[in-house]
Structure formats: structure tokens, C-alpha cells
XYZ file of C-alpha atoms in Angstrom:
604
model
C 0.000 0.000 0.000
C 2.945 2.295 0.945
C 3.570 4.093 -1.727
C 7.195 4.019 -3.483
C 9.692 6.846 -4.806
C 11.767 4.297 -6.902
C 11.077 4.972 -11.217
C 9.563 2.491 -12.810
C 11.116 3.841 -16.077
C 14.026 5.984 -17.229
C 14.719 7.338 -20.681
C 16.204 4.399 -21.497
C 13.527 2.269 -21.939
C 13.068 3.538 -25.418
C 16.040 2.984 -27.026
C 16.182 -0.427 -25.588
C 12.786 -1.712 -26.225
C 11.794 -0.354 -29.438
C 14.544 -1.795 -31.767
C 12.607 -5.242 -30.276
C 9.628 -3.960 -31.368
C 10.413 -3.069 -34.858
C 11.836 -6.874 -35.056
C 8.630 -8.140 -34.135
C 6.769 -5.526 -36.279
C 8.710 -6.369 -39.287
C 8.386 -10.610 -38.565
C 4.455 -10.210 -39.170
C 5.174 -7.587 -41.750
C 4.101 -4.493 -40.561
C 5.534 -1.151 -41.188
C 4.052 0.492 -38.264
C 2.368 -0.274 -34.882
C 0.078 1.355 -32.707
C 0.892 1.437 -28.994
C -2.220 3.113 -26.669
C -2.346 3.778 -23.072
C -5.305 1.841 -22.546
C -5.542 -2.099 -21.923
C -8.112 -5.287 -22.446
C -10.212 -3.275 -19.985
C -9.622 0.331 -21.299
C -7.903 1.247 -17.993
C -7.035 4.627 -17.363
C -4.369 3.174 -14.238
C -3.114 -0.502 -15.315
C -1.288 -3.367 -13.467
C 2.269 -3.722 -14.309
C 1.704 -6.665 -16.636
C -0.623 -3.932 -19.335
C 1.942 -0.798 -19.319
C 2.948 -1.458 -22.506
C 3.213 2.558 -22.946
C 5.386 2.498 -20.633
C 7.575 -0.243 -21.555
C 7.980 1.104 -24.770
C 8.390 4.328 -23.877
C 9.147 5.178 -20.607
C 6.600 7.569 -20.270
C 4.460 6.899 -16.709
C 1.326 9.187 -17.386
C -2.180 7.777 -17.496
C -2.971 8.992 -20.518
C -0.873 9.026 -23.824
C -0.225 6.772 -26.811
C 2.600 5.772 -29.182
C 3.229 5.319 -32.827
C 6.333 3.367 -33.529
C 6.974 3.249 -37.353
C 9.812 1.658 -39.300
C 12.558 4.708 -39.630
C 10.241 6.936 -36.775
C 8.317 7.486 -33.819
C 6.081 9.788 -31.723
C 4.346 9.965 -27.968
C 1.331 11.996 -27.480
C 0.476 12.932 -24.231
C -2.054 15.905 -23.050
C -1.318 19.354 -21.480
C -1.152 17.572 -17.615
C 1.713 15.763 -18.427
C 3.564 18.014 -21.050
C 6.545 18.382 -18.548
C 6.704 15.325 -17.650
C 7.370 13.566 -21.028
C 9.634 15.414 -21.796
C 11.804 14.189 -18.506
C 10.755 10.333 -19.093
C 11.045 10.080 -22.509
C 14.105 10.101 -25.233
C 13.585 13.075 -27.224
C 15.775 11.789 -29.864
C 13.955 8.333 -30.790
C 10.764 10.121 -29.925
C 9.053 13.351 -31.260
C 6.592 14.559 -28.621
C 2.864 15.484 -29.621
C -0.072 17.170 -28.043
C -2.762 14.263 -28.268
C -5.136 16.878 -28.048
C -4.529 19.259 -30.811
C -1.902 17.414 -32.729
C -3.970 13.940 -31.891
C -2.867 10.385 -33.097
C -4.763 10.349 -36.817
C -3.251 14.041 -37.603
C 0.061 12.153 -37.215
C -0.416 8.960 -39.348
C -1.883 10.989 -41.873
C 1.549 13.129 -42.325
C 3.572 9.952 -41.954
C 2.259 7.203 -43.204
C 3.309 6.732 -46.916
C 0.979 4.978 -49.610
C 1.197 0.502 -49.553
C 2.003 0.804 -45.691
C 0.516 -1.554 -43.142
C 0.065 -0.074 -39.961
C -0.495 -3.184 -36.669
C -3.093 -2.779 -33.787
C -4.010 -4.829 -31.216
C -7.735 -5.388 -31.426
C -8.044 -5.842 -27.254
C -6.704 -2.489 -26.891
C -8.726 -0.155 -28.914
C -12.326 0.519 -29.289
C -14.121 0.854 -32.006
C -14.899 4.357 -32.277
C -10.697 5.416 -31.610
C -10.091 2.816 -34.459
C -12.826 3.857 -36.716
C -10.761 7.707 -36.822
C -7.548 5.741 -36.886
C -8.851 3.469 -39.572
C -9.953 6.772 -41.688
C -6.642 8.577 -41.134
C -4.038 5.446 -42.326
C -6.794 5.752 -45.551
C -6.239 9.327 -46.402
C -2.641 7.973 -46.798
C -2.975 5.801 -49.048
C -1.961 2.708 -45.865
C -4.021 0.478 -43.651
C -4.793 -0.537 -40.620
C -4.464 -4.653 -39.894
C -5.227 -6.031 -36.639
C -2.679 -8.300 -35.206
C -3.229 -12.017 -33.742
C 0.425 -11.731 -31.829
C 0.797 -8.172 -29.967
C 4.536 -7.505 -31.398
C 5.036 -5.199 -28.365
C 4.075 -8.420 -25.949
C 6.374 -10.917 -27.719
C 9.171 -7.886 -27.557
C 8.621 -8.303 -23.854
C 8.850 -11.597 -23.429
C 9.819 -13.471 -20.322
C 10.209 -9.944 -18.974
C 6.537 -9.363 -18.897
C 5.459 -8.928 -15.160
C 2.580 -11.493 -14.422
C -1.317 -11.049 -14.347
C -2.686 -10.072 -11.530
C -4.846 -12.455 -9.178
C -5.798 -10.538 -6.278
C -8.925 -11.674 -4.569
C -12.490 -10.379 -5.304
C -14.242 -9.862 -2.328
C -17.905 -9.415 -1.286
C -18.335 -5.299 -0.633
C -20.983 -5.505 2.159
C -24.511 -3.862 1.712
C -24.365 -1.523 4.499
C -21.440 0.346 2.141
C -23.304 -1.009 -1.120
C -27.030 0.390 -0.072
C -28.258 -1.720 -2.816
C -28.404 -5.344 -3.376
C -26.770 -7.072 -6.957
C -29.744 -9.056 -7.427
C -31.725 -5.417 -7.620
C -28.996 -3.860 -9.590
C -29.362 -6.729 -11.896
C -32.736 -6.665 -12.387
C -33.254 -2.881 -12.739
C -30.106 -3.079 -15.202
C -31.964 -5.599 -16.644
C -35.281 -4.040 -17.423
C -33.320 -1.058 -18.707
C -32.034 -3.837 -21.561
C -35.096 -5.157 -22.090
C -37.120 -1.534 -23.034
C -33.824 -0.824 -25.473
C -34.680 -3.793 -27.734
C -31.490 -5.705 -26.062
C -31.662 -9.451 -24.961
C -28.358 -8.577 -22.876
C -24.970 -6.633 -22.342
C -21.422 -7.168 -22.489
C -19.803 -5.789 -19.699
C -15.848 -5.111 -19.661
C -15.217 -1.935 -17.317
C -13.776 -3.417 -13.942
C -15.590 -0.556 -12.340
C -19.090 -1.086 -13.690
C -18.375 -4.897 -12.566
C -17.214 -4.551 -9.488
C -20.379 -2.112 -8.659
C -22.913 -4.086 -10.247
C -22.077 -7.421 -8.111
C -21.333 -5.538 -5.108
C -17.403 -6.625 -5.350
C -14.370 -5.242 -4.624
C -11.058 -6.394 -6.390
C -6.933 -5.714 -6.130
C -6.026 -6.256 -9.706
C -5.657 -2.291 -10.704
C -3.260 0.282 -8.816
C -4.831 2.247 -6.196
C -8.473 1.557 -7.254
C -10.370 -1.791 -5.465
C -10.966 -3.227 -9.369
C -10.934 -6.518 -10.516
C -10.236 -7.280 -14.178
C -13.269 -9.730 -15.325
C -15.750 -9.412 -18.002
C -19.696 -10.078 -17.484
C -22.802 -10.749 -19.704
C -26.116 -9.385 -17.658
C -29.299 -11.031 -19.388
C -32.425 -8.838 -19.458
C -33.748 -11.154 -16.514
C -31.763 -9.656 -14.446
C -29.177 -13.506 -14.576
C -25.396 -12.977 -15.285
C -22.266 -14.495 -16.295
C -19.714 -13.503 -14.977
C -15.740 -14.254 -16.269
C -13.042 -14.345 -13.351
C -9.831 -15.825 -13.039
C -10.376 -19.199 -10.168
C -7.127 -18.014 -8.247
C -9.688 -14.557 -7.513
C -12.434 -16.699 -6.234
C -13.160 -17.722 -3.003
C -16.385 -19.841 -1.389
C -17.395 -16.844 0.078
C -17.830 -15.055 -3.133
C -19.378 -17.783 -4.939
C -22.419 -17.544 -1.808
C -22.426 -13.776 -2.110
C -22.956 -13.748 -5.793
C -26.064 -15.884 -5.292
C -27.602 -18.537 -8.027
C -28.490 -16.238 -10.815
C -24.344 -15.401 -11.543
C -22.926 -17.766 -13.527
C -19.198 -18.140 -12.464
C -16.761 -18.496 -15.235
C -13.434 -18.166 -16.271
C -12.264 -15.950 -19.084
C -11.010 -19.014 -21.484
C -14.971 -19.544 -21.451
C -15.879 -15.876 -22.622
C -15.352 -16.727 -26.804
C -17.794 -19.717 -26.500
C -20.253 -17.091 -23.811
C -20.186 -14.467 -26.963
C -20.753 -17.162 -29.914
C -23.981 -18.508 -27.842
C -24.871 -14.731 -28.503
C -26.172 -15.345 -32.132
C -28.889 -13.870 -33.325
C -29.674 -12.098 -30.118
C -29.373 -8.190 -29.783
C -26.436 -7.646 -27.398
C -25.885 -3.792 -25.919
C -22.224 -3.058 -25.914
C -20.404 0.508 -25.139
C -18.257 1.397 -28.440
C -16.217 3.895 -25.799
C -15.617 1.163 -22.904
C -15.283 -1.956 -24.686
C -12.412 -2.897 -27.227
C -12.856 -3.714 -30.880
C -12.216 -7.476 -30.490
C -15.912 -7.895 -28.396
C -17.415 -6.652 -31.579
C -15.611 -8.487 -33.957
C -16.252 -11.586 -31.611
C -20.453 -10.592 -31.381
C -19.909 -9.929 -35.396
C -18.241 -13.470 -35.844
C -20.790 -15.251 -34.002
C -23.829 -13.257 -35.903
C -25.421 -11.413 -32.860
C -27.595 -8.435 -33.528
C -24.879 -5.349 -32.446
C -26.449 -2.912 -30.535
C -23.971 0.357 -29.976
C -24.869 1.694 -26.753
C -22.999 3.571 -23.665
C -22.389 1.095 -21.110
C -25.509 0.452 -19.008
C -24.332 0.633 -15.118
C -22.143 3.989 -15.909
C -25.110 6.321 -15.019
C -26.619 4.088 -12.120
C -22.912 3.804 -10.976
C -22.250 7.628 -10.787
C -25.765 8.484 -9.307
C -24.948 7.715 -5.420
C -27.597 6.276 -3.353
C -27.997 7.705 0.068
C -26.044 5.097 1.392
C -23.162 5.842 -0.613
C -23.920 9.623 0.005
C -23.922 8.653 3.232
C -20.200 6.502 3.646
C -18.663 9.110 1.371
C -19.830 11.954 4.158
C -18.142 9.670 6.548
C -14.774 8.723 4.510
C -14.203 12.973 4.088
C -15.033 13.498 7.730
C -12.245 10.919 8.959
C -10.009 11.677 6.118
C -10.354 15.438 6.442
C -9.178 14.579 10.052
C -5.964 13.322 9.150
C -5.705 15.990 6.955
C -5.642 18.540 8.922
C -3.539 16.936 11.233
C -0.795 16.935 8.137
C -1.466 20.696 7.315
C -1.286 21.544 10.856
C 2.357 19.614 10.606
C 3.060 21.758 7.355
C 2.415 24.887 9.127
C 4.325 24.314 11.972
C 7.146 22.082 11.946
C 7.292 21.969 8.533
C 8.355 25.321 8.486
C 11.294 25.741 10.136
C 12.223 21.830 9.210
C 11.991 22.671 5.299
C 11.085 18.561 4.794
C 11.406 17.041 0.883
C 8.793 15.774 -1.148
C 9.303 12.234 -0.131
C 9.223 13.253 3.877
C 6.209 15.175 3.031
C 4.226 12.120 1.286
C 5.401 9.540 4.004
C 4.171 11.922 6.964
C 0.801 12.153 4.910
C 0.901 8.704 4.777
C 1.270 8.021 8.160
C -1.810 10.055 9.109
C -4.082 8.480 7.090
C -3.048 5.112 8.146
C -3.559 6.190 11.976
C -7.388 6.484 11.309
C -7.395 2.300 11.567
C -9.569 2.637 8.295
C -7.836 3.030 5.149
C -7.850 0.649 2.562
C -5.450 1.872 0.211
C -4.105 5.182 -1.379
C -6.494 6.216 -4.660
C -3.740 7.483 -6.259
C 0.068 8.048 -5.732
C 0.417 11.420 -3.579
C 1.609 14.764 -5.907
C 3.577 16.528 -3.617
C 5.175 19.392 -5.442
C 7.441 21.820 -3.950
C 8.986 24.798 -5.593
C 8.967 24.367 -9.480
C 7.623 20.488 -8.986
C 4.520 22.020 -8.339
C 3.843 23.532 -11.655
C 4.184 19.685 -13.617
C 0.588 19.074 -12.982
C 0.488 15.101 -12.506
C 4.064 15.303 -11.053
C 5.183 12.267 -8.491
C 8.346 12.300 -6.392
C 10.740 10.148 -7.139
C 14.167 9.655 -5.178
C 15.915 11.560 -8.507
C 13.463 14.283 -8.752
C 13.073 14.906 -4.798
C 12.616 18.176 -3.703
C 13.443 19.874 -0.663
C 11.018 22.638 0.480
C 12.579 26.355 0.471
C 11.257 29.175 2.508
C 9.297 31.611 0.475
C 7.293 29.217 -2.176
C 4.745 26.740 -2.570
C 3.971 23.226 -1.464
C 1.308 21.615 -3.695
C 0.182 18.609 -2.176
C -2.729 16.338 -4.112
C -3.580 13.499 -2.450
C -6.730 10.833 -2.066
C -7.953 7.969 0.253
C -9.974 4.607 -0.575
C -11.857 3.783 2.475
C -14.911 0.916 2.690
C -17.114 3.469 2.501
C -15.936 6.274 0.064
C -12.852 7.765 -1.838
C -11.568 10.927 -1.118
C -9.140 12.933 -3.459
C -8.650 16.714 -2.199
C -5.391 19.338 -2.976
C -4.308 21.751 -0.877
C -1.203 24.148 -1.794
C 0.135 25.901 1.129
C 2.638 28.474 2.029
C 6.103 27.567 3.019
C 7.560 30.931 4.760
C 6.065 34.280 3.062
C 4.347 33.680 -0.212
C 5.124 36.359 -2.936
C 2.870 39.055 -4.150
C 2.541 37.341 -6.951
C 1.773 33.767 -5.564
C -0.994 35.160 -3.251
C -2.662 36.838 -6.442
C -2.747 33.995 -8.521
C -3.839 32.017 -5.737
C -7.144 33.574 -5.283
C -8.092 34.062 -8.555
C -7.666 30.259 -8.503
C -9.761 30.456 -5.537
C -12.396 32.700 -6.697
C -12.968 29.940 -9.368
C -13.162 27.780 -7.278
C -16.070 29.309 -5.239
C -17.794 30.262 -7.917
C -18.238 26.433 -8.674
C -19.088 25.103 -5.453
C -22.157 27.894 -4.905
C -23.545 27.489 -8.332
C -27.104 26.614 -8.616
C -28.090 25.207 -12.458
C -31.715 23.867 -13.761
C -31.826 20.232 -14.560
C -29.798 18.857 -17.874
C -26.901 21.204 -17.115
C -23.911 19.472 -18.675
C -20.344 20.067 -16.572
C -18.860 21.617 -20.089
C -21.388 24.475 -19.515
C -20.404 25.190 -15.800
C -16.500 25.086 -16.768
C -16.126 28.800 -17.428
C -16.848 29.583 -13.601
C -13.755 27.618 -12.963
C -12.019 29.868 -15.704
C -13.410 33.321 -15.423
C -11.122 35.082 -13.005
C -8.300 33.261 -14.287
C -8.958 34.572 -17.975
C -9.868 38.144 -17.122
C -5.831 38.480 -16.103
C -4.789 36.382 -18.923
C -4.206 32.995 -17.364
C -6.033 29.634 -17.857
C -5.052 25.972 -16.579
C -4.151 22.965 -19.321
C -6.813 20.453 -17.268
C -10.204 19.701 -16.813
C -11.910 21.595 -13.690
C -13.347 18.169 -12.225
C -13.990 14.513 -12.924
C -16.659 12.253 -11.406
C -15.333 9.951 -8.708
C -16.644 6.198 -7.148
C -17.449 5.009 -4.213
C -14.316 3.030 -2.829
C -14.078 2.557 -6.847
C -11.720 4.387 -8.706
C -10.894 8.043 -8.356
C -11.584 9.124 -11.977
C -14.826 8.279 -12.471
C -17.665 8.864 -16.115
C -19.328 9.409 -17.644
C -19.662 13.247 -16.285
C -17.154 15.760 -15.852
C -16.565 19.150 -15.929
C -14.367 20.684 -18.277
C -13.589 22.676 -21.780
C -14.381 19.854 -23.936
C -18.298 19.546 -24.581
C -19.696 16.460 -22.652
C -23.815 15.360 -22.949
C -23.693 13.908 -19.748
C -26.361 16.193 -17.822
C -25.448 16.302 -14.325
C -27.763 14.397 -11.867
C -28.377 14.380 -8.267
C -25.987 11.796 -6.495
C -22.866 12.676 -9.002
C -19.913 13.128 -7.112
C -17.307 15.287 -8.869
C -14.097 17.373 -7.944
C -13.706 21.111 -7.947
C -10.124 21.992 -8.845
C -9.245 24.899 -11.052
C -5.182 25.697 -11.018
C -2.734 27.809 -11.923
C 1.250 27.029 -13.302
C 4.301 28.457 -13.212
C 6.822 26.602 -15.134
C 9.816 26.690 -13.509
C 9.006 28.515 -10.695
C 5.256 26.777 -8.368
C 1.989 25.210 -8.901
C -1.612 26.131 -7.180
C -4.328 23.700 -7.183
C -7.394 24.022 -4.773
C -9.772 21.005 -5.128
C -12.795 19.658 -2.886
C -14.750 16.993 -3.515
C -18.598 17.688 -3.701
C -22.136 15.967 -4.951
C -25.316 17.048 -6.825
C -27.969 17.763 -4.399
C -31.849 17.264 -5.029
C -33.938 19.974 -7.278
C -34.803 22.596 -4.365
C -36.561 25.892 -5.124
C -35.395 29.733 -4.943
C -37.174 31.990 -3.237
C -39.087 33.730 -6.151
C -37.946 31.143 -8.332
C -39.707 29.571 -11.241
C -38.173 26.310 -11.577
C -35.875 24.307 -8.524
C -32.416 24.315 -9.069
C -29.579 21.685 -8.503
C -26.673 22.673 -6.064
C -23.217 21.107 -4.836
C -22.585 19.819 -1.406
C -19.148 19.847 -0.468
C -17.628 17.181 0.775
C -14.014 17.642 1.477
C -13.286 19.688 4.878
C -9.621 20.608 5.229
C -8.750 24.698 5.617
C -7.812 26.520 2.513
C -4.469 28.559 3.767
C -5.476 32.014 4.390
C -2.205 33.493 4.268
C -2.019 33.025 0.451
C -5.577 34.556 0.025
C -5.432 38.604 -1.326
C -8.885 39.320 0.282
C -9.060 42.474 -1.333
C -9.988 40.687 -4.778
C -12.526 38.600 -3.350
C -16.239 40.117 -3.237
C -18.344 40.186 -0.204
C -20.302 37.211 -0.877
C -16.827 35.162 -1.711
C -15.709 36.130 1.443
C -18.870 34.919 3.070
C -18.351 31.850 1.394
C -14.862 31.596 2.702
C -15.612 31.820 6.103
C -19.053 29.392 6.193
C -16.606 26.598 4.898
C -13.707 27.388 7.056
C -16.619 27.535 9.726
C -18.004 24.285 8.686
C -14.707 22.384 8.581
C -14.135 24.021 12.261
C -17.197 22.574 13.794
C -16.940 18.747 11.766
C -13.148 18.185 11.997
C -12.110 20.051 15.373
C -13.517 18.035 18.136
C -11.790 14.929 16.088
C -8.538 16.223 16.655
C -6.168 16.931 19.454
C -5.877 19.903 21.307
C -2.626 21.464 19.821
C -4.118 20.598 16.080
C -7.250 22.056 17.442
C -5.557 25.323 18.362
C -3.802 26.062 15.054
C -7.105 24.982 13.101
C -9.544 27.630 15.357
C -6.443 29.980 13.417
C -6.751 28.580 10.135
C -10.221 28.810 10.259
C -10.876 32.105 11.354
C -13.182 34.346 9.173
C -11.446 36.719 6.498
């Protein structure tokens, strides 16, 4: 669980690995091959054994993609990890590209050359990323062929860490708040009035929520890798390794689950013909539809069915997650109350910083497991936005700059992400400026009040709007959903730039984190957690309105906030939260911590 400042990667990795590659490219006759982030399961973090991004590259991030051609190569990473890249990856075997504006099909259609064969792995793309792809290689005058052999996984070899097999586990009701056999059948009925006889399922975290199961198989997120089929009765099968299943789980998942392994999925998919089968073009890879294609079932393209039901919390959930921020903005406070004391005159390094962090959340007796490695960025570190110490990188903190400090929990009942950037000695004019137009974003997002089928994309500028009237903006989306003790990034909503048709529903719990960066110099990040409440009405209102309940409670350092720029009712706002956080998280702390937080907490 403790998490590790040792690099996985180095520069290296590159120039060792992709000479293999090309071998194995040029054995099955390819003159290209394409090399995505994603895996089987379209994971956004992955198990050692499915970084093949990595491998090949050396690149870390968890999002990206490669092209490795016969005489070149690119990486394509987005604005979050544009600094990073650049530090993991060989600039001279690789050319680095935006995958955003420059994007994967812009590149193969300036370098591919007519007659050329580009290879993809079927497993790890889905349709609709293949389907641009596909048109791209074709303005070219080349083509795409899918490959039997992954060259990139016989380049590995022997070398190739193993699969995981951690065990699934029964995630009790009283976390849950809803029984599988009603998920199944509600799921079910959902099939049945879209013309489907039954859905493929290949998202760990749609699984794991559906059967009320918890896994180990994925970094930092309680996922196991499995696939399902749920019939419109509301009966399933589901596909798990045997070494992840335990007599306990077979009782919990009841008679109507099917328990499989995955060398019986191809013959599950085949008994499909002539049956209309739902599938999610965005979640599941092209090789499920070639499969359902093969064995003549009725296609039916379709967003995955659990990812709404998933991301609208039940009370329950509501309920644990309330609890997980209450005992994990405990333990937070006690680290910020170590930052702004000790920490001060100490000047501590990134790796001292994540370890004492660490050590506070573990005290609580409850947590489960990190849900994600701690950014802790001091100085210039804090302006690489998905930076992670490392023992080469380490930082030691210096008096007058920042400390940006990102950081989440999985607990049984809730995961908490939440990013605090603090002072270390006096901030800078400057720093204090930029910090509370960051805040002022910030606030403006957590007080909004929208009507029903309000889409995150169309709440993003309140994020943005102080920022851009001085000229500044952030290279990252303003929030993503999140699970309960699932994983930490979490659809199908979100907030950001990019237009999204996901309205935002009561029960959706999403972050709140505008920034600001300084390369080369700090980083600022403020971001709570908080939920869609119920439609309530506004005095003299027409319609009701959804709202956000926050549910992070950790102070916001005052000394970095220029009051003067903040308006009366920001202010206000200010000091209700720092008010609220008081009166939740003080009497859970001891008296010294207690003390400095009455400080921290007083009104602006």
C-alpha cells in the first residue's frame, strides 16, 4: 500500500525496447504499430503486466499513446503531463505530440506513406478510436491490420510482469445500499425496453459495482479485471480468473451469476447469435465486436448500461462518502497543521512530506489503500501538474514558495481525493494573487445553482473566469466524477472545456479543482470533492435548481488569500466553509491541532 519513490522507467527504456519492437513488427510484416495507453479493460491506471506505454516508452502518465513506425516514432500525451514527457522520454527516438490538438490520426496521416501496413491490437482499442484511426491510415494511401500476436508483448517476453490475481471480495450492503440481485434486475429491465436481450460488460468498475465486489487487480483503485454478460432477466455471467475466487464469493454472488473463467468468454459471446447484445463502443475494445460480429449477434452500440446508475450515489453511498471525508479530512488537517508548523522551520522534501501524509491516514485504523500516488510538489515540482516524487526528482522545500500537495484515500465506505497548496515561509505578491483568482474559481463552482440537464462543459467557465480576465487559464479539466471506494476518476460526467452530454444528476460526485502554473518557478491547485444535491426551489424562483454539497473539509491557507480581490459574498463563502470544517473536523482532533485549526479557520 505504501507508496514508493523508486522509477519504474528511465529514458532508457526507449532505445532499448523499441529496436525489439520493430523486429517483431517487421516478422508479421508491418511497417508500423500502434501502442495506446489503454488495456483489455480500457484502464485509465493498469497493473504492471498492461503498461505497454510504458515499456515502450518510458513515459508513466495515465494517458498518452505511441506510434512506432519503421525509420520513426512519436508519444502523445495531453497538457497535464507536457513536462513530464519530456523528462521520461528520449527526445531523440521520440518526437513529442499534443494528443489533443496534434492527436494520433493528424500524425499517421503526415507519416504514413501509400502501400504501408500499420499493426493494432484489437483488445486495446475501441471501435470508435479505431474507426478515426482506420480513416486517417486511408487518407494515406496505408491500412490498418489487426494483429493475432501483440509484437510489443512478444518484444517483452519473459520480462513481462505477471497477471494479476488478487482476490475479489464481497463489498458488504451496508457500504453497497443496494443489493446485486436489484442492480441486476433494474439493469436488466433497462435492456429489455432498449430492444437488447443482454450486455457485455468489460469496465472493472461497472463490474465490481454491479455485483457488489471489490477487487486488487488495478493500482490504487479496489478493481478486478473480469468481463460479465447481464441477461435482461436480471441472470449474469460472470468471467473471473479461479485463483480470484473464493467460497465466500461464490455464496455472495447468489444462483443467478454464472461463475466463469475468461477461457470460457469466446464460447459465452458465440452462444450470442442472433440475439441483440448492448455493448459501449467507448468502454469496450474492438475485439468484443468483432467476436459478437463473428458469431452473428444483432450489435447494438450503446454507452455502457451501469455507468449512469454507478455515478448516481444512493444515500447510502452519500452517506459513507460523508463519513470517509469526515475521517479523512481529520488526518488531513492533522498533516497541514504539521506543514504549518514544523514543517516550516524543518523545510522537509517531497518524499518526507508524502510519508508523513501517509502516516496520518493510516492512523485512522480505516484506510484501505491510497487512490492514487500522492503529488507533492514543492517549488517548481509544483507547476508539472500530474508530477510524483521520485528519489531523482526529490525536492526539498525552500522558505518563500509553494507546497502543492494532491492526495486521495480509498476507504470501505468512500474515496476521497482533495489538494491543498500551502505556504512555506512568506508567499510572494505574486503567488498570493494567482492564488485567489484560482480560488475565486473555485467558489464560484461550489455555490452554483443550475436547472436540470446542465452538462459540466457548460459550468466550466466559472472555474475559468477570473483566471482569464488576467490572462491565465489551466491545461486540465476543472473536475472529474469519482466512485465510491471505486476508482478516483470516475464517467461518464465531468466538468471541463471539452463539450460532454452527460447532464449532471443528483448523487454525481465530482471534484472542484481549477489551477494555476508556473513553469519553472510553483503550482496552485485548490480542489474539494462535492455531490449534486436534489432539485430545491429559490425563493421567487420559477423552476428548482440543482446545487453542490461539499464534501471535502480541510482549511484553505489564508495566508495566500489577497482578500481584497474577493467580493463580499466570496468572502462569506470563505468563512461558512472554514466555519463548517471548524465545527466537523475540530472536536476529532487533538488539542494542539485544534488550536492552530480555530487559526486557520478564522473568518477573512
Amino acid at each position: 500500500m505504501r507508496q514508493t519513490f523508486d522509477e519504474s522507467t528511465d529514458p532508457s527504456f526507449g532505445p532499448k525496447h523499441v529496436p525489439l519492437i520493430r523486429q517483431a513488427m517487421a516478422a508479421q510484416g508491418l511497417d508500423g504499430f500502434l501502442v495506446p495507453h489503454e488495456d483489455e479493460h480500457q484502464n485509465e491506471y493498469l497493473p504492471a503486466a498492461n503498461d505497454r506505454l510504458a515499456w515502450a516508452t518510458g513515459f508513466t502518465g495515465s494517458a498518452g499513446a505511441a506510434v512506432i513506425l519503421k525509420d520513426k516514432a512519436a508519444v502523445f500525451v495531453d497538457g497535464r503531463y507536457a513536462l513530464q514527457v519530456r523528462d521520461q522520454v528520449d527526445g531523440g527516438l521520440f518526437e513529442v505530440r499534443d494528443l489533443i490538438e496534434d492527436g494520433v490520426p493528424g500524425y499517421l496521416e503526415q507519416s504514413l506513406r501509400a502501400g504501408q501496413t500499420l499493426g493494432y491490437d484489437p483488445r486495446l482499442h475501441s471501435p470508435e478510436a479505431l474507426e478515426r484511426l482506420r480513416a486517417a491510415a486511408a487518407k494515406a494511401g496505408a491500412a490498418l491490420k489487426a494483429v493475432a500476436a501483440n509484437p510489443l508483448d512478444q518484444a517483452w517476453g519473459v520480462a513481462r510482469p505477471a497477471q494479476p490475481t488478487a482476490s475479489v471480495v464481497p463489498q458488504p450492503l451496508d457500504y453497497a445500499g443496494e443489493a446485486s440481485s436489484a442492480k441486476r434486475a433494474r439493469i436488466g429491465a433497462d435492456l429489455a425496453a432498449a430492444g437488447a436481450s443482454a450486455a457485455v460488460l468489460t469496465a472493472p468498475a461497472s463490474i465490481a459495482w454491479l455485483f457488489n465486489v471489490r477487487g486488487g487487480d488495478v493500482i490504487r483503485s479496489p478493481l478486478p479485471l473480469a468481463q460479465a454478460i447481464l441477461n435482461k432477466d436480471g441472470s449474469a455471467r460472470l468471467f473471473l480468473d479461479p485463483a480470484k475466487v473464493s467460497p465466500d464469493l461464490v455464496a455472495w454472488l447468489g444462483n443467478e451469476v454464472s461463475l466463469e473463467t475468461p477461457d470460457d468468454l469466446p464460447a459465452a459471446l458465440a452462444a450470442l447469435k442472433g440475439q441483440p447484445v448492448l455493448i459501449d463502443p467507448a468502454q469496450s475494445s474492438a475485439w468484443y465486436f468483432e467476436a459478437l460480429q463473428t458469431a452473428g449477434a444483432q450489435i447494438v452500440r450503446g454507452a455502457d448500461p451501469t455507468a449512469l446508475p454507478r455515478a448516481c450515489k444512493n444515500p447510502v453511498e452519500i452517506e459513507g462518502t460523508r463519513r470517509a471525508h469526515i475521517r479523512d479530512g481529520a488526518a488531513l488537517t492533522r498533516f497541514l497543521h504539521w506543514v504549518a508548523t514544523e514543517a516550516q522551520t524543518s523545510l522537509p522534501d517531497e518524499v518526507e512530506v508524502v510519508r508523513r501524509l501517509e502516516d496520518f491516514r493510516e492512523a485512522t485504523g480505516a484506510l484501505k489503500d491510497l487512490s492514487f500516488d500522492t503529488i507533492a510538489g514543492a517549488e517548481s515540482n509544483g507547476a508539472v501538474v500530474h508530477y510524483r516524487p521520485t528519489l531523482r526528482l526529490n525536492k526539498r522545500t525552500v522558505s518563500g514558495s509553494l507546497l502543492l500537495v494532491d492526495s486521495g484515500a480509498q476507504y470501505l465506505d468512500g474515496t476521497t481525493d482533495v489538494t491543498r497548496t500551502v505556504a512555506i515561509g512568506e508567499p510572494s505578491a505574486e503567488m498570493r494573487n494567482r492564488f485567489t483568482l484560482v480560488l475565486k474559481g473555485h467558489l464560484a463552482l461550489a455555490r452554483v445553482r443550475f436547472p436540470a440537464g446542465t452538462t459540466g462543459s457548460a459550468l466550466d467557465i466559472l472555474a475559468r473566469a477570473a483566471l482569464w480576465s488576467a490572462g491565465l487559464d489551466y491545461d486540465h479539466g476543472t473536475g472529474h466524477g469519482v466512485g465510491s471506494y471505486l476508482g478516483v476518476h470516475e464517467g461518464p460526467h465531468r466538468i471541463a472545456k471539452q463539450p460532454n452530454s452527460v447532464a449532471l444528476r443528483p448523487g454525481m460526485i465530482v471534484s472542484n479543482e481549477p489551477g494555476y502554473y508556473k513553469t519553472g518557478a510553483f503550482g496552485i491547485r485548490i480542489e474539494n470533492l462535492q455531490f449534486v444535491t436534489e432539485p430545491a426551489e429559490i425563493p421567487g424562483g420559477e423552476r428548482p435548481m440543482l446545487g453542490f454539497e461539499t464534501l471535502t473539509l480541510a482549511p484553505i491557507d489564508r495566508r495566500l488569500v489577497e482578500v481584497e480581490i474577493l467580493t463580499a459574498e466570496e468572502r462569506d463563502q470563505l468563512n461558512a466553509y472554514h466555519a463548517r470544517v471548524l465545527a466537523v473536523v475540530g472536536p476529532l482532533v487533538e488539542a494542539d491541532v485544534r488550536g492552530w485549526l480555530e487559526g486557520a479557520c478564522a473568518a477573512v
